[in-house]
Structure formats: C-alpha cells, structure tokens
Coordinates of C-alpha atoms and ligand atoms in Angstrom, one line a residue:
X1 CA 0.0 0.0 0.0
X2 CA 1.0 3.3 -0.8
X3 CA 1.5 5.3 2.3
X4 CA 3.0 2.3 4.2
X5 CA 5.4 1.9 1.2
X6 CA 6.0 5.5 2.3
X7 CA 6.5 5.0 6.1
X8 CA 9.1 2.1 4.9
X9 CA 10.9 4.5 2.6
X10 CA 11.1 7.0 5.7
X11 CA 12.4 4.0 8.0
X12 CA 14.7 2.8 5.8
X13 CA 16.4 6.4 5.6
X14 CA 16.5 6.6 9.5
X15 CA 18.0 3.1 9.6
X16 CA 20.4 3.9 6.9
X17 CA 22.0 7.3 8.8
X18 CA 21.7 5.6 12.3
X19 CA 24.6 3.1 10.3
X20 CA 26.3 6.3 9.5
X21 CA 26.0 5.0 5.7
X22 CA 24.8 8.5 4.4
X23 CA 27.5 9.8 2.6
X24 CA 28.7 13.8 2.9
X25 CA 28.6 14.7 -1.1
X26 CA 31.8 15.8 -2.6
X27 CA 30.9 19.3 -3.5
X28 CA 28.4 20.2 -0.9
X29 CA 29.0 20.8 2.6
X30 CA 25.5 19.3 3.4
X31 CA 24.9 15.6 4.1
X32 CA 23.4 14.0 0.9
X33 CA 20.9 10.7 0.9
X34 CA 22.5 8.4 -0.8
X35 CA 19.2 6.1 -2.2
X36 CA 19.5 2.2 -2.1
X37 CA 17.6 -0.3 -3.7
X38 CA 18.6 -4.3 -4.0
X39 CA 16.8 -5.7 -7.1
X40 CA 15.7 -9.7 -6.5
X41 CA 17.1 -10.4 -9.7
X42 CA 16.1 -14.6 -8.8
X43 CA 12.6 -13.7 -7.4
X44 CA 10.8 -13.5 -10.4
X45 CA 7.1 -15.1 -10.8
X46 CA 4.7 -12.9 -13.0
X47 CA 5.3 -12.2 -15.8
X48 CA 4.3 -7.9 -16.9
X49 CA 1.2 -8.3 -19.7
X50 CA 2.4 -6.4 -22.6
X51 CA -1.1 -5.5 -22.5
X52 CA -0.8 -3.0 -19.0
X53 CA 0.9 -0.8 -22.5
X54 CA -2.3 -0.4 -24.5
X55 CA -4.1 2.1 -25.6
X56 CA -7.5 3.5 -25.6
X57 CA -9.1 5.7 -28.6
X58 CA -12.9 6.7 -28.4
X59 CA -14.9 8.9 -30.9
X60 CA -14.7 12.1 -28.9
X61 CA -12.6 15.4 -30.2
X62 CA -10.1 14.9 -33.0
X63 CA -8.6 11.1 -31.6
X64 CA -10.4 8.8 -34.2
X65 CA -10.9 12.0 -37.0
X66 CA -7.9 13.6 -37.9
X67 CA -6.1 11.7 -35.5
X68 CA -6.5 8.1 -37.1
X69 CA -9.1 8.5 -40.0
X70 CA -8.2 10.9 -42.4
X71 CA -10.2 9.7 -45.7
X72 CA -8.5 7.7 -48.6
X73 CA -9.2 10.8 -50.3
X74 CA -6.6 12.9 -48.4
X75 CA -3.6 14.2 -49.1
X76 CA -2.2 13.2 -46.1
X77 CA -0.3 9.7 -46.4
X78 CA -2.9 7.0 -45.4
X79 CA -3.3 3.2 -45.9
X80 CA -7.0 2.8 -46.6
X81 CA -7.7 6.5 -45.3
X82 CA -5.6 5.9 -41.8
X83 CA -2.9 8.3 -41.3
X84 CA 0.8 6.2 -41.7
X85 CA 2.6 8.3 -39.7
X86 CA 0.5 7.9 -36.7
X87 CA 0.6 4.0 -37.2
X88 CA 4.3 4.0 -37.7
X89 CA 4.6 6.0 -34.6
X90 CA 2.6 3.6 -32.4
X91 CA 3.7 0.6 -33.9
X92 CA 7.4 2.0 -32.4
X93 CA 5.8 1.4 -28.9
X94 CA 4.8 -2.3 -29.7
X95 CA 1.2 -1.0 -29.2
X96 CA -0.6 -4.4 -27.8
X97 CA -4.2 -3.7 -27.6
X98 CA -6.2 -0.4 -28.6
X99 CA -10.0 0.1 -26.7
X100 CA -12.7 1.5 -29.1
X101 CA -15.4 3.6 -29.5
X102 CA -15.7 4.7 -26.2
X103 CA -15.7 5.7 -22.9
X104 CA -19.1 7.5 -22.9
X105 CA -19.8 7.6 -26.9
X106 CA -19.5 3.5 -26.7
X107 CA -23.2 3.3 -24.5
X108 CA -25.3 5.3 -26.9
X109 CA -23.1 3.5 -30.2
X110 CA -24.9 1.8 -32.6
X111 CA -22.7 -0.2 -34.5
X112 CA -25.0 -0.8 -37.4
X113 CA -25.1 3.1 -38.4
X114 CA -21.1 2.4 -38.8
X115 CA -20.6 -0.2 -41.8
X116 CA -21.9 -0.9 -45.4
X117 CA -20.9 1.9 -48.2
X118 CA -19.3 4.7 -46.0
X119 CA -22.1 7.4 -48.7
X120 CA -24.5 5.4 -47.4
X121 CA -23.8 5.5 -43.7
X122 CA -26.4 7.3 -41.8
X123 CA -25.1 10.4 -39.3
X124 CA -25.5 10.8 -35.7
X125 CA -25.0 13.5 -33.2
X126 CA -22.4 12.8 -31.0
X127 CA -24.3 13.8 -27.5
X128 CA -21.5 13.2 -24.9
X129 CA -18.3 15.1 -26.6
X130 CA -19.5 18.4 -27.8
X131 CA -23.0 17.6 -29.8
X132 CA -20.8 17.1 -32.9
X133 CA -21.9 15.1 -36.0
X134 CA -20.4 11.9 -36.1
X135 CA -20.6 10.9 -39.7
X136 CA -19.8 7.0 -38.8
X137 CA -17.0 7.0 -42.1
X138 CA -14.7 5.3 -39.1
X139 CA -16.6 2.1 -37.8
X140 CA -15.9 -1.6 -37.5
X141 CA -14.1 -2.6 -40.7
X142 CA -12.0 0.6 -40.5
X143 CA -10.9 0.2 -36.5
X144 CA -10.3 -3.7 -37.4
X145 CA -8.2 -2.5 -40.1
X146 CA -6.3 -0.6 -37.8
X147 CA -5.9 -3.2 -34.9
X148 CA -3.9 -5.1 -38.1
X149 CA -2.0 -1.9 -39.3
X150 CA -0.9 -1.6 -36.0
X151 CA -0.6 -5.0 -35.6
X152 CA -2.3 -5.4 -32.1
X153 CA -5.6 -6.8 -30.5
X154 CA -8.8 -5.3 -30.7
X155 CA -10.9 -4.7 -27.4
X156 CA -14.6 -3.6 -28.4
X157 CA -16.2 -1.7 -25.5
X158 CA -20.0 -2.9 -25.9
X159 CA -22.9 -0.6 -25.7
X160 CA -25.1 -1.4 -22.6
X161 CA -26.3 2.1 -21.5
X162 CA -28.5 2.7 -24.9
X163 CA -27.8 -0.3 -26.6
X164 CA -29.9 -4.2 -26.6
X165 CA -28.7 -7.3 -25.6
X166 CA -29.6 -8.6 -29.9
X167 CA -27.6 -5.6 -31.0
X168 CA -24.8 -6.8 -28.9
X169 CA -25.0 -10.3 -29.8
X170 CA -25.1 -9.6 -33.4
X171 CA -21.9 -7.3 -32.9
X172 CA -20.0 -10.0 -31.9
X173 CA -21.1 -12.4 -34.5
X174 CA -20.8 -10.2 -37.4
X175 CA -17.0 -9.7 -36.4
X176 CA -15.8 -13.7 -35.3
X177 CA -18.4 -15.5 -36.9
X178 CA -17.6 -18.2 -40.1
X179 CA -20.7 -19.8 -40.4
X180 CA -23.3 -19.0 -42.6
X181 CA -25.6 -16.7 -40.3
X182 CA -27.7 -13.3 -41.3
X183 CA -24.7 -11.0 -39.4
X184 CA -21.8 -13.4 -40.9
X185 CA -23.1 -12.7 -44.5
X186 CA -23.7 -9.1 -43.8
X187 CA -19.8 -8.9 -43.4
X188 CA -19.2 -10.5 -46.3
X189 CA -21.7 -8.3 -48.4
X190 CA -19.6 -5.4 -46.9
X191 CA -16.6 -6.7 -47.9
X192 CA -14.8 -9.0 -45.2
X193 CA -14.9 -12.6 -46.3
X194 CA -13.0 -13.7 -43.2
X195 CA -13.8 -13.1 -39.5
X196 CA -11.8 -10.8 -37.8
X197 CA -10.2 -12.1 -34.4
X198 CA -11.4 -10.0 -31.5
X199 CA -9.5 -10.6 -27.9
X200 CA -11.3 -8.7 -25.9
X201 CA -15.5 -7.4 -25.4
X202 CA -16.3 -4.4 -22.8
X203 CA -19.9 -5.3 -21.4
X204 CA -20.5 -1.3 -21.2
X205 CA -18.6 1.6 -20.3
X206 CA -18.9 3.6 -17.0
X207 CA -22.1 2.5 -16.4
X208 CA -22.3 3.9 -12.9
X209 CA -22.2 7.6 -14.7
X210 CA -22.4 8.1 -18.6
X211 CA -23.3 4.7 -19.0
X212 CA -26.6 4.3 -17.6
X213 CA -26.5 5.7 -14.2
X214 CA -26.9 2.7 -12.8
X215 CA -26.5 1.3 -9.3
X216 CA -24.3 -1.7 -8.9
X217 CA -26.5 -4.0 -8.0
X218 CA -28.9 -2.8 -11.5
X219 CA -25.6 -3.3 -13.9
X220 CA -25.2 -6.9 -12.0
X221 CA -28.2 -7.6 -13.4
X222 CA -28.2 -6.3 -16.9
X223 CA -24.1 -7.7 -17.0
X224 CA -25.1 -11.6 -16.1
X225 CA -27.8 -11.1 -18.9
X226 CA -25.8 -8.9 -21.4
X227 CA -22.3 -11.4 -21.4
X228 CA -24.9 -14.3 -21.8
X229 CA -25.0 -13.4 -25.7
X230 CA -21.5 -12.4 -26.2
X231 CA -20.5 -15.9 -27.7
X232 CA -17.4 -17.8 -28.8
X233 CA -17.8 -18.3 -32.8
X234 CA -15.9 -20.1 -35.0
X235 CA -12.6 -20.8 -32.5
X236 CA -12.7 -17.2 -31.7
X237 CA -12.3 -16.6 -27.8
X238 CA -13.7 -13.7 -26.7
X239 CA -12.3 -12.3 -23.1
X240 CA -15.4 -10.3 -21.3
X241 CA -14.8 -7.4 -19.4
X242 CA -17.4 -6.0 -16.7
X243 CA -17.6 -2.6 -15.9
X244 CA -15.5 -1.7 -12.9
X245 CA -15.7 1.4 -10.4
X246 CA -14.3 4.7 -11.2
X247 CA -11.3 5.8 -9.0
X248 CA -12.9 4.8 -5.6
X249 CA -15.9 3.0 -5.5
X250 CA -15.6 0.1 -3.3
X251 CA -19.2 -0.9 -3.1
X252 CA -19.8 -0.9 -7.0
X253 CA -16.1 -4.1 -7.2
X254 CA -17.6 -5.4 -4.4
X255 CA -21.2 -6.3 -5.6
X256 CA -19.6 -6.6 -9.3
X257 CA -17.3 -9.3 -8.0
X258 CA -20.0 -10.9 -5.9
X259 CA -22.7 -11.4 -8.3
X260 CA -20.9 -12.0 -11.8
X261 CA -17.2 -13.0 -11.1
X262 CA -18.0 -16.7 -12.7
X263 CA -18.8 -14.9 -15.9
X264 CA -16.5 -12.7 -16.6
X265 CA -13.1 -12.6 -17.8
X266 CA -11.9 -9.0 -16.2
X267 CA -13.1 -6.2 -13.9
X268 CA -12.2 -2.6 -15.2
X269 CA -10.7 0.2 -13.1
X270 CA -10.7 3.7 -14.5
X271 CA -8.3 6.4 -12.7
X272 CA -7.7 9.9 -14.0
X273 CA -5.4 12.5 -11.9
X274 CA -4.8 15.7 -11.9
X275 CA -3.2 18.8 -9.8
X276 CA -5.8 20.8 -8.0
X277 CA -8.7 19.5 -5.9
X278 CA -11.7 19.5 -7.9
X279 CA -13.1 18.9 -11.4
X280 CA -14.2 22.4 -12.4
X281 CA -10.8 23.8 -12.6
X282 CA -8.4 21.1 -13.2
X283 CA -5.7 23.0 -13.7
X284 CA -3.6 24.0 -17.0
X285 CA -1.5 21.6 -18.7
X286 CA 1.2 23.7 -19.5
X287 CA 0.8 27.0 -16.6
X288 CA 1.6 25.4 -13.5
X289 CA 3.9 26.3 -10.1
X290 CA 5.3 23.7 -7.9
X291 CA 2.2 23.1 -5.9
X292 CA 0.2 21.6 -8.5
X293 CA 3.2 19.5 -9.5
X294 CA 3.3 18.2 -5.9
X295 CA -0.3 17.6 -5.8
X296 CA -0.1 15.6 -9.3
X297 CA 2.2 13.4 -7.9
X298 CA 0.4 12.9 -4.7
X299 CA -2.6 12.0 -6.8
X300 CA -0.8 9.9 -8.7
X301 CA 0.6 7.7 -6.1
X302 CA -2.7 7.0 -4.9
X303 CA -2.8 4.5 -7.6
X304 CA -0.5 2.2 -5.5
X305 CA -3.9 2.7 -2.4
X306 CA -6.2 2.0 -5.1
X307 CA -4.8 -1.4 -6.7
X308 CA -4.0 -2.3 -3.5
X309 CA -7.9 -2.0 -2.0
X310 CA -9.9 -3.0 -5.6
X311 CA -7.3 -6.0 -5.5
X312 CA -8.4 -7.1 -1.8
X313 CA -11.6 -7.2 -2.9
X314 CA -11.4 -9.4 -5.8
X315 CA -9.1 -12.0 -3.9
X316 CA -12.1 -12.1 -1.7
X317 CA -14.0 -13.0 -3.8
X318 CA -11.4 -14.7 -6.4
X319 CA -8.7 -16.2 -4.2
X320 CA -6.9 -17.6 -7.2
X321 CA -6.6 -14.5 -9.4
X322 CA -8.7 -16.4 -12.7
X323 CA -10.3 -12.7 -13.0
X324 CA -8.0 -9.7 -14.7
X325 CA -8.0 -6.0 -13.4
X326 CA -8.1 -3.9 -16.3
X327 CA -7.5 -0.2 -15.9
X328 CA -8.2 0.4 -18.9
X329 CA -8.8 4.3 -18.5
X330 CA -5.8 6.1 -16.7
X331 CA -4.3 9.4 -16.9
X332 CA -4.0 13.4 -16.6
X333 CA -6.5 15.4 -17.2
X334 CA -6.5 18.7 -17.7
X335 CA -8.6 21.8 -18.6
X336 CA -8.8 22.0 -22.3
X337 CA -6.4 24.3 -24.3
X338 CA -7.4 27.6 -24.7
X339 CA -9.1 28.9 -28.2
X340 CA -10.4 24.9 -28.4
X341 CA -13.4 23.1 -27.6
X342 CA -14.0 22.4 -24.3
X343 CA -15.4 19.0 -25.1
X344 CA -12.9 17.7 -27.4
X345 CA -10.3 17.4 -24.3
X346 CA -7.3 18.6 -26.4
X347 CA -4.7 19.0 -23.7
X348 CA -1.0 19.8 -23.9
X349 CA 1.7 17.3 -22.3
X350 CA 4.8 18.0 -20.6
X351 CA 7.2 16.7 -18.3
X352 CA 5.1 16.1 -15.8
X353 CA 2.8 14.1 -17.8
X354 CA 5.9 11.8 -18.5
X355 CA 6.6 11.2 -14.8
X356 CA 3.0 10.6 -13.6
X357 CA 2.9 8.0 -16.3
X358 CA 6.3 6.7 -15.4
X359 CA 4.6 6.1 -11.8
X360 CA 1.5 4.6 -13.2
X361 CA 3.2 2.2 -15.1
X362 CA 5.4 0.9 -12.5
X363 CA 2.5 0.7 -10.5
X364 CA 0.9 -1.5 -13.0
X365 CA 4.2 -3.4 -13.2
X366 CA 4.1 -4.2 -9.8
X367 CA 0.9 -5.5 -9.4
X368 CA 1.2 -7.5 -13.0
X369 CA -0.2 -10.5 -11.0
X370 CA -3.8 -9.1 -10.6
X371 CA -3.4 -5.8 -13.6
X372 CA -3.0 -7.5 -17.1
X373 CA -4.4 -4.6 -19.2
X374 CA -4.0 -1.0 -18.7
X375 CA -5.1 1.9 -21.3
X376 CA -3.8 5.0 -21.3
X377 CA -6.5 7.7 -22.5
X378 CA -6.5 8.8 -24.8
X379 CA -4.1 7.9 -27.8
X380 CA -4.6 11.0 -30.4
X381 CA -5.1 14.5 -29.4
X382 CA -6.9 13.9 -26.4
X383 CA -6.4 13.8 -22.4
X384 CA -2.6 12.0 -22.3
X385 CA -2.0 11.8 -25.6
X386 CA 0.9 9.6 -27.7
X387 CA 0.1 11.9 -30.3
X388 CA -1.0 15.8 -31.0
X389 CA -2.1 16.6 -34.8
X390 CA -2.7 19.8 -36.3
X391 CA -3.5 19.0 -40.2
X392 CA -0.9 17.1 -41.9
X393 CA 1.6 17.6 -38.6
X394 CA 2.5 15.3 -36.1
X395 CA 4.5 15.3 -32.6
X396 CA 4.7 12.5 -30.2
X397 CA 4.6 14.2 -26.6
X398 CA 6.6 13.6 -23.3
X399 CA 4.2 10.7 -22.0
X400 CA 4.8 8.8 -25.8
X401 CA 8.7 8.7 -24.8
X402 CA 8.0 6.8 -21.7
X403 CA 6.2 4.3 -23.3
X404 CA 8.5 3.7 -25.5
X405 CA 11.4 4.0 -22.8
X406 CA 9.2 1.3 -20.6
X407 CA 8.3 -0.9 -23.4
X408 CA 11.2 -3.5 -22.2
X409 CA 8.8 -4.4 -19.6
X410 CA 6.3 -6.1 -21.9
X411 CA 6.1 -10.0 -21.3
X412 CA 9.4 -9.5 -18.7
X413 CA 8.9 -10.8 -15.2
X414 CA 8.5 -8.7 -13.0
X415 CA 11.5 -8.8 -9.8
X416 CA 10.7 -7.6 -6.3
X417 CA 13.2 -4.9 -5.1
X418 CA 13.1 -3.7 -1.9
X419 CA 14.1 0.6 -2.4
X420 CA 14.9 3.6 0.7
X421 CA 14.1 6.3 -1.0
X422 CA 14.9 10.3 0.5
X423 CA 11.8 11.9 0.4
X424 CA 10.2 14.7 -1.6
X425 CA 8.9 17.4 0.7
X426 CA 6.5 20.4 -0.3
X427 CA 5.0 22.6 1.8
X428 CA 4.8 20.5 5.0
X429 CA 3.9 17.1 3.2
X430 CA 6.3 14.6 2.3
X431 CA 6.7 11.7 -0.7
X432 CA 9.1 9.3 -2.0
X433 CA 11.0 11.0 -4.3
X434 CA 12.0 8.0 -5.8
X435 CA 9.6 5.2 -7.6
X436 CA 10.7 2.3 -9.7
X437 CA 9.6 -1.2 -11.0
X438 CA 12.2 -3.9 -12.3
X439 CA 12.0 -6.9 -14.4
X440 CA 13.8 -9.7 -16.7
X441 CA 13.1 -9.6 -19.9
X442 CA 13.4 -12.8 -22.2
X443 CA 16.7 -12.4 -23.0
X444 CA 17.8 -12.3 -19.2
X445 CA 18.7 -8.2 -19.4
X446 CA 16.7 -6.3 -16.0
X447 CA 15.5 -3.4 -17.0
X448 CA 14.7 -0.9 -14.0
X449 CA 12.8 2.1 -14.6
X450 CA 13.1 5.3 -12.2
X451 CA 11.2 7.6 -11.5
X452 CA 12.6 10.8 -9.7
X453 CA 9.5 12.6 -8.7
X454 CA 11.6 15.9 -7.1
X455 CA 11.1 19.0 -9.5
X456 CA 14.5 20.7 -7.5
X457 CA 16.8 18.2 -6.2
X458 CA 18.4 15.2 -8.2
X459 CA 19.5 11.7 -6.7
X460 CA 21.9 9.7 -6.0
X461 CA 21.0 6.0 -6.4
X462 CA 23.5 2.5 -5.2
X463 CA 21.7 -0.5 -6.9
X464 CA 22.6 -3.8 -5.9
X465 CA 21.6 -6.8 -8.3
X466 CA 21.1 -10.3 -6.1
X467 CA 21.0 -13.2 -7.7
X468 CA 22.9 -12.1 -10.7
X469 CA 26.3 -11.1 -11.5
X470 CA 26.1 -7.6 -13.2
X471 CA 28.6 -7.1 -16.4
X472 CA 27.3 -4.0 -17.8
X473 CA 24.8 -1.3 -17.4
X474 CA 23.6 1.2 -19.7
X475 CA 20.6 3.9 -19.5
X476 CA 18.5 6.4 -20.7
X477 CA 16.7 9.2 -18.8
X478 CA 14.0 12.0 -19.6
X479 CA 13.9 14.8 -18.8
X480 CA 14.1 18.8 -19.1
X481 CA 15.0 22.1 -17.8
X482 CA 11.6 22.9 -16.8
X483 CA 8.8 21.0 -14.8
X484 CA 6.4 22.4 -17.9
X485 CA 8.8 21.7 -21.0
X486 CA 6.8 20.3 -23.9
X487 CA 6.9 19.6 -27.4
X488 CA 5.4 22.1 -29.8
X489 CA 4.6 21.7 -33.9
X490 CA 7.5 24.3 -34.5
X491 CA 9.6 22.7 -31.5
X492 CA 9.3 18.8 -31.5
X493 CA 11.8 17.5 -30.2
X494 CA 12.2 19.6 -27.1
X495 CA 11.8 16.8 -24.3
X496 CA 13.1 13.6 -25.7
X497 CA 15.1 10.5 -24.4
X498 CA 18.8 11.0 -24.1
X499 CA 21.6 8.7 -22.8
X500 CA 22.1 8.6 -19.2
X501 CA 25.7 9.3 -18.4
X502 CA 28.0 8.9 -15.7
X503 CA 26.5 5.2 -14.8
X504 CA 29.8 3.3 -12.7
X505 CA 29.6 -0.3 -11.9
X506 CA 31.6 -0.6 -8.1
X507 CA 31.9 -3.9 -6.9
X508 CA 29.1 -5.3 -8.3
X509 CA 27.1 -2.1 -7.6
X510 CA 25.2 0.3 -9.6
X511 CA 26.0 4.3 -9.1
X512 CA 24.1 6.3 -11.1
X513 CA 22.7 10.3 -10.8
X514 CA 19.1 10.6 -11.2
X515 CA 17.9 14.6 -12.7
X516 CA 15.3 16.1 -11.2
X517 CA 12.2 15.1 -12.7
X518 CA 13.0 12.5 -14.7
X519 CA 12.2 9.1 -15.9
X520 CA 14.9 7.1 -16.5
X521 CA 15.4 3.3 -17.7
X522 CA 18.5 1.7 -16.8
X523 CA 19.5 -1.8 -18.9
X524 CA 21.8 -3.9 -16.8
X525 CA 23.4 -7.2 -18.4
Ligands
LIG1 O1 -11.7 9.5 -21.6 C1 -12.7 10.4 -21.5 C2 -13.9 9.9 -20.7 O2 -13.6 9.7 -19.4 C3 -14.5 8.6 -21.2 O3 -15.4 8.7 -22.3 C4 -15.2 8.1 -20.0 O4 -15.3 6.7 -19.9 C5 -14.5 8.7 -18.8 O5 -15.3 9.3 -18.0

C-alpha cells in the first residue's frame, strides 16, 4: 500500500543514517541521501502483460478524426484512409491492444449506423463530446483495419447504456463468426470474407455515470444477462470485461465481484489525476507552479492505495486471481487548451505528464499479478496523448517517450526490489521521491525504470543486483529544464530521451545520478 510503502521508505532512511551510511557529497558541505535499492534479480514469478501498455481511442474530439481517420481521399499519407505516420509511430511502442469507440460515446453507439458503403452511412450526433456530427465513415471494418495496421488486438467496449442485448449479440457475430448466419453474411456483403479475431468485449462503459446511471446491483443484473450473448464463434475466444468502479468506489467491485465473477473474464478500473482539488478547474497543462506539480504526484501515487484495496476485494471474492483488473482508463486530465473546444479534451503534455505515467506504469508493473491490461487515454489529441495533430503535422509528446522507454517491460517478469528512497517534501507534506519497478526480460537483461519525482533536487541512487552477476549497465533518462517543457509543432523534439551518463559499476554495484524530474530506464546485463 501506498502510504506504508512510504512509512518504509522513511524508516529505511532513518535506519540507513543511524549506520552512519549516508555519505557527505563531494561538492556540498550538506549531508546528501545516498538512495539504495537491492533488485531480487532470482525472485521473479509474474510475468508484466504487454497488455498493461495499451491504448485507448474513443470517438470524442479529433482522436479517431484527424487523429486516425483521415479519408482515402486525403492528401495526407494514409493506408486505406488511416494516417501512416501515426501507425508507424505507435507501432514503435509495440502497441498491444487499442479500446474503441468509447468511454461515454461507446453506450449510446450503434454499430449498425457504422458499416456498409461509408455514402450510405447514416449520421448521428455525438451527444456526450461536444454535440458534434459523427458521420460513422470510421466504424468496424475501419478500426479492425487498424488493430492489423498496427498489428495489435482489438478490445470492443459494448454498448449497454443505450444499446440491446440482440444488437450486442449480433456485434460479436458479425465480427468472429464463419458460419453461414444473417450477421456473418452481412460482413461479407460489406466486404470481409473472413472473421476478424477479436481478444477482448467491454460489457458497457462507465455504467455507474455516462453509462446508464446505474446502481451496482442494476448493472449486475443487466451484465449476467448482457455477457450471456457475447459468444465464442468459430474458434474465436472472446475475453469479457465488466464494468468496474471509477477511482474509488468500493461498493460498485464489491457487488460486481459478488454477483458475476463466474462470468467474466476481467473487472475494469478507470483512474484519471490531476493537480488541483476539484473537477471544475483542473488545472492547465502547461501553466503550472510547484504546488500543482506536488499535488499531481500525490494524486498519482494514490494508484499504488487504489490497486492495492480493488485487489483485496477481488481475492475475496477470487482467491486464485482467474479474474484480470483492467485499468483500462488512466491518466491526466487537464482543462482544455485555450481557443479549443472544451469537449474535445485537447490538452498539452509535458514533463510532468511523462513522470506521472512513469509512476502509473510501474505501478501497473508491480501488481502484473492481478493488472493485465492498462489503457492509457486517450491515444490521439486527447487527455494523455501519444500523439498531438494539427493537419498534416505530427508530434509524439513527453508521456509517448516513456512508453516507448518502458516498453522492455512487456512480457518481462517482474522482480521484487526492496528501495529507501529520501523523500520529496512540499509545503509540509512529504513523498518518496524516488519510484521504480524492475523486471527480466526474455533475454535475461533487467531493466529498471526510475522515476525521480523531485522537481528541484536530483538523486543519488547504489543499486545492488542479487541473484545475478552484473557485467554491464547502460541507461536512458527523460527529462528537461523545466517541470512544464513540452513539445510544440514548430519545436518537437524539445523533451526527448537522451543517454544517461555517468552510470559506474563498483563492486558489483550500480552508481548512477538521477535529474530532477525524470524518468529514467537503466539496462543492466
Ligand atoms: O476519456 C474520457 C472519458 O472519461 C471517457 O469517455 C469516459 O469513460 C471517462 O469518464
């Protein structure tokens, strides 16, 4: 748990001066915390779902239009009117999974109004996301055509909310089906002979809110009864995913768990952060002091609280972990950019994006056991973006480098490490300033990534490897001059990963400087 992970970090510091261990820096006249952390390099068991990187894209704001569809017709570059360089840019990340339509737009989505000739489709307005008019050019065959472009599994988010338990049904088979049934044949009158494999179905969205306002007990109900239809066809297994609580809502896992755990696959978990205390003002992206950079990492390590008390409730209730925890909405958000729609979400990203996702993720790494999906929102121009468009441009932001700095964790297993961390103090409250996760990938390598969470002060880290004899070690760190840098259309490559230098191997020991606020991925062979 979070705060006693805290209280340990604290300890260990005492423990570590009361041995006189703390060492007097070389240039400084004051003492300086020397940080430890002893890696269990032959304690592995889990292994890190490639899935806790994946990806989340809904039809809200200018993620699925402009940001993925641009029309065959356009004279951006596009395979089959998808934008190429935003699929060679996420295919760099070893993008496993991608969640469509929605969030909120997938409970009142009618799949039906989204294939056959795309002249021919009929519009909607899209109600939840700025009462826009959805045109439905991008629907199943083009987000299936994506999953392969990007070569990674699809995981449809169902509509419950506004949606019937035939339309759902009839989803499903027109996607996986082979045989020669009324939705099958439909597909192939549009165009896909084949069935398309499909990993993973989302039994509703949110339900508790945008999806239905529902009680718990209500979406129990309408869940046991929903999944019933979503079927297995044609060697096709299909992974079903109940709607979970939003940030904390222990009652809603608890009856969830309870009432439908024997038919479903996966719980979700939705978490979103940001630096002030309430919704209406959620503070700039970009204009920010120290205060809300302290309170953004406050709320971010909350997630290790939250994991901790969702998973307590599901080993209840599912002692032997058969039933996933997908968070499969997580991130910053921000109040909008100024001059653009409030609704679309369009947010900048900075360096403190890029550390609050470096502490998410090695939160997800360390719970890999029960957390085998993750989804960052949102993947194109909205919330935490990969990726910001403006017409035929492209950037990849701060938060994209650390997923492609982390992506050495997919499929590794993940290795306990025990870490006294000095502490980050602001204002009279105190954090760890460091937070890490470490694992072994397939070719044996550990790969450790760092988080230093302390805007002013950088750290000095001793890492000792047990269980394995440490030849080499090389890293890579982000980071910038300012807690705020960020990439811009006419600056892009202002905050990128650079080589960590000044790594020494002592006896068997890592030494290595940690920046302030950085992220930083250290490879030891
Ligand atoms: O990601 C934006 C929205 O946040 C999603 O549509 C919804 O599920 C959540 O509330």
């Amino acid at each position: 748990m979070y705060f006693s992970r805290l209280q340990k970090m604290i300890l260990g510091n005492v423990v570590l001066l009361l041995a006189g261990i703390s060492l007097a820096a070389e240039t400084s006249s004051e003492q300086q915390f020397i940080n430890r952390l002893i890696i269990h390099a032959d304690q592995g068991k889990d292994v890190i779902a490639p899935e806790i990187y994946g990806h989340f894209a809904e039809h809200l704001g200018r993620c699925i239009y402009e940001g993925f569809w641009v029309g065959e017709d356009s004279s951006i570059p596009n395979v089959r009117g998808i934008r190429k360089d935003v699929v060679e840019a996420l295919r760099k990340l070893n993008i496993p999974v991608l969640r469509w339509p929605g969030g909120c737009f997938a409970d009142e989505y009618h799949w039906k109004e989204g294939i056959g000739p795309r002249n021919q489709r009929p519009s909607m307005v899209n109600t939840h996301w700025g009462m826009v008019t959805e045109t439905n050019a991008f629907g199943t065959h083009e987000f299936l055509d994506l999953c392969q472009q990007l070569g990674c599994e699809a995981y449809i988010a169902g509509n419950v909310g506004s949606g019937t338990v035939e339309e759902m049904q009839d989803w499903v088979e027109y996607m996986t089906s082979d045989g020669n049934s009324e939705m099958a044949n439909l597909r192939r009158t549009n165009g896909r002979d084949k069935p398309w494999r499909v990993r993973y179905f989302g039994v509703g969205n949110e339900n508790w809110g945008c999806g239905g306002n529902m009680t718990a007990e209500y979406y129990a109900d309408l869940y046991n009864r929903f999944q019933t239809y979503v079927r297995n066809y044609s060697g096709n297994k299909i992974l079903k995913v109940a709607c979970g609580p939003g940030s904390v809502n222990y009652h809603w896992i608890e009856v969830i768990m309870q009432r439908c755990r024997n038919r479903m696959d996966a719980i979700s978990l939705h978490h979103y952060v940001r630096g002030t205390g309430n919704w209406t003002r959620k503070g700039s992206a970009t204009q920010f002091d120290e205060k809300e950079w302290f309170a953004l990492m406050k709320n971010t390590l909350f997630i290790y609280e939250l994991l901790q008390k969702n998973i307590e409730i599901m080993d209840k209730y599912d002692p032997r972990k058969r039933v996933d925890l997908f968070v499969d909405e997580w991130g910053t958000w921000w109040d909008s950019e100024p001059g653009t729609n409030p609704a679309f979400l369009y947010q900048q990203n900075t360096l403190r994006d890029a550390v609050s996702a470096g502490i998410f993720l090695n939160a997800f790494n360390e719970h890999c056991y029960r957390v085998r999906m993750a989804n960052i929102a949102q993947t194109n121009n909205v919330l935490q973006a990969m990726i910001l468009t403006k017409g035929e441009k492209m950037i990849v932001t701060p938060t994209y480098h650390v997923f492609e700095m982390y992506k050495v964790h997919q499929g590794a297993t993940y290795l306990p490490s025990d870490l006294s961390s000095d502490t980050y103090r602001y204002d009279g409250q105190e954090l760890p300033m460091l937070v890490c996760s470490a694992s072994k990938d397939k070719a044996g390598k550990i790969q450790l990534s760092i988080c230093n969470i302390n805007p002013k002060a950088s750290a000095e880290l001793i890492c000792e490897v047990r269980g394995a004899t440490v030849k080499s070690v090389t890293g890579r760190v982000l980071t910038a001059s300012k807690m705020n840098t960020h990439n811009t259309f006419d600056e892009p490559n202002t905050v990128k990963p650079t080589i960590l230098e000044g790594i020494k191997l002592e006896d068997g020991q890592i030494l290595a400087t940690l920046p302030s606020k950085s992220v930083v991925v250290l490879t030891i062979e």
